[in-house]
């Protein structure tokens, strides 16, 4: 695949993955009694409502970053009623977990497709493992073949969603892991905790912390998941 095709594949996988993430938040909120995101059209795998809500985070910024670095950086959000979250903190916590759960589901689905491809002889475990090389085509000219393109897309679907799931489960604002903590906190702490995580400066501190530690967290889990995907293959 050409560099432009690679960049486009990264961007499309990013949009699909983030759309699934935010749609899961919106769907879980709807189940919990908050219709804010549902009324905004975000209980949907159509990326347009999510792009309309965050045009900079889902369109402009990721297109700029993927064209410069080959990697899309962006963000999105699903709205919810803070009064609902205060009244039902555990429902709001399940809503927070729904996004990373959707990404983990996409990791599992991509792994299933990898094994289907191996079973029919189209894919094999890669000789050299990388973020965008989780599976390889068995076709000799795989870099330009349909099978090669599918292997590339499945690789980044697997890796990107694993990254999104891990990233968002880190329990610091503004990430979903911080919103899930009421599931384990004593009830008498819920109100004070909600007030605490809404402080704007705390979100900035959280982003700085995650930026510095995500690599140390992601790669060991990535290799663990690869071990589950290919239990008889060893990568150094």
mmCIF file of N, CA and C in Angstrom, residues 11 51 62 69 85 88 96 102 116 120 139 153-155 188:
data_model
loop_
_atom_site.group_PDB
_atom_site.id
_atom_site.type_symbol
_atom_site.label_atom_id
_atom_site.label_comp_id
_atom_site.label_asym_id
_atom_site.label_seq_id
_atom_site.Cartn_x
_atom_site.Cartn_y
_atom_site.Cartn_z
ATOM 1 N N UNK A 11 -6.937 6.651 9.077
ATOM 2 C CA UNK A 11 -7.992 7.613 9.407
ATOM 3 C C UNK A 11 -9.357 6.941 9.446
ATOM 4 N N UNK A 51 -19.284 13.395 14.113
ATOM 5 C CA UNK A 51 -18.450 14.427 13.488
ATOM 6 C C UNK A 51 -19.061 15.813 13.654
ATOM 7 N N UNK A 62 -7.480 14.930 13.207
ATOM 8 C CA UNK A 62 -6.920 13.651 12.747
ATOM 9 C C UNK A 62 -6.436 13.669 11.303
ATOM 10 N N UNK A 69 2.164 12.855 10.195
ATOM 11 C CA UNK A 69 2.903 11.785 10.868
ATOM 12 C C UNK A 69 2.501 10.380 10.451
ATOM 13 N N UNK A 85 -26.033 12.029 36.042
ATOM 14 C CA UNK A 85 -24.836 11.367 36.561
ATOM 15 C C UNK A 85 -24.735 11.521 38.071
ATOM 16 N N UNK A 88 -27.530 9.209 39.526
ATOM 17 C CA UNK A 88 -27.285 7.786 39.304
ATOM 18 C C UNK A 88 -25.805 7.549 38.977
ATOM 19 N N UNK A 96 -19.578 5.058 31.264
ATOM 20 C CA UNK A 96 -18.159 5.323 31.012
ATOM 21 C C UNK A 96 -17.443 4.063 30.526
ATOM 22 N N UNK A 102 -16.581 -1.343 23.972
ATOM 23 C CA UNK A 102 -16.805 -1.428 22.524
ATOM 24 C C UNK A 102 -15.483 -1.617 21.785
ATOM 25 N N UNK A 116 -9.945 -16.570 10.994
ATOM 26 C CA UNK A 116 -10.680 -17.040 9.809
ATOM 27 C C UNK A 116 -9.775 -16.972 8.585
ATOM 28 N N UNK A 120 -8.448 -20.181 6.176
ATOM 29 C CA UNK A 120 -8.682 -20.334 4.732
ATOM 30 C C UNK A 120 -7.399 -20.143 3.916
ATOM 31 N N UNK A 139 -0.202 -14.168 0.310
ATOM 32 C CA UNK A 139 -0.022 -13.925 -1.122
ATOM 33 C C UNK A 139 1.363 -13.347 -1.349
ATOM 34 N N UNK A 153 -5.454 -3.553 7.299
ATOM 35 C CA UNK A 153 -6.594 -2.931 7.976
ATOM 36 C C UNK A 153 -6.935 -3.684 9.257
ATOM 37 N N UNK A 154 -6.933 -5.020 9.200
ATOM 38 C CA UNK A 154 -7.209 -5.808 10.402
ATOM 39 C C UNK A 154 -6.149 -5.558 11.478
ATOM 40 N N UNK A 155 -4.904 -5.396 11.049
ATOM 41 C CA UNK A 155 -3.822 -5.140 12.005
ATOM 42 C C UNK A 155 -4.055 -3.831 12.749
ATOM 43 N N UNK A 188 -20.894 7.346 49.883
ATOM 44 C CA UNK A 188 -20.794 8.676 50.485
ATOM 45 C C UNK A 188 -19.718 9.541 49.823
#
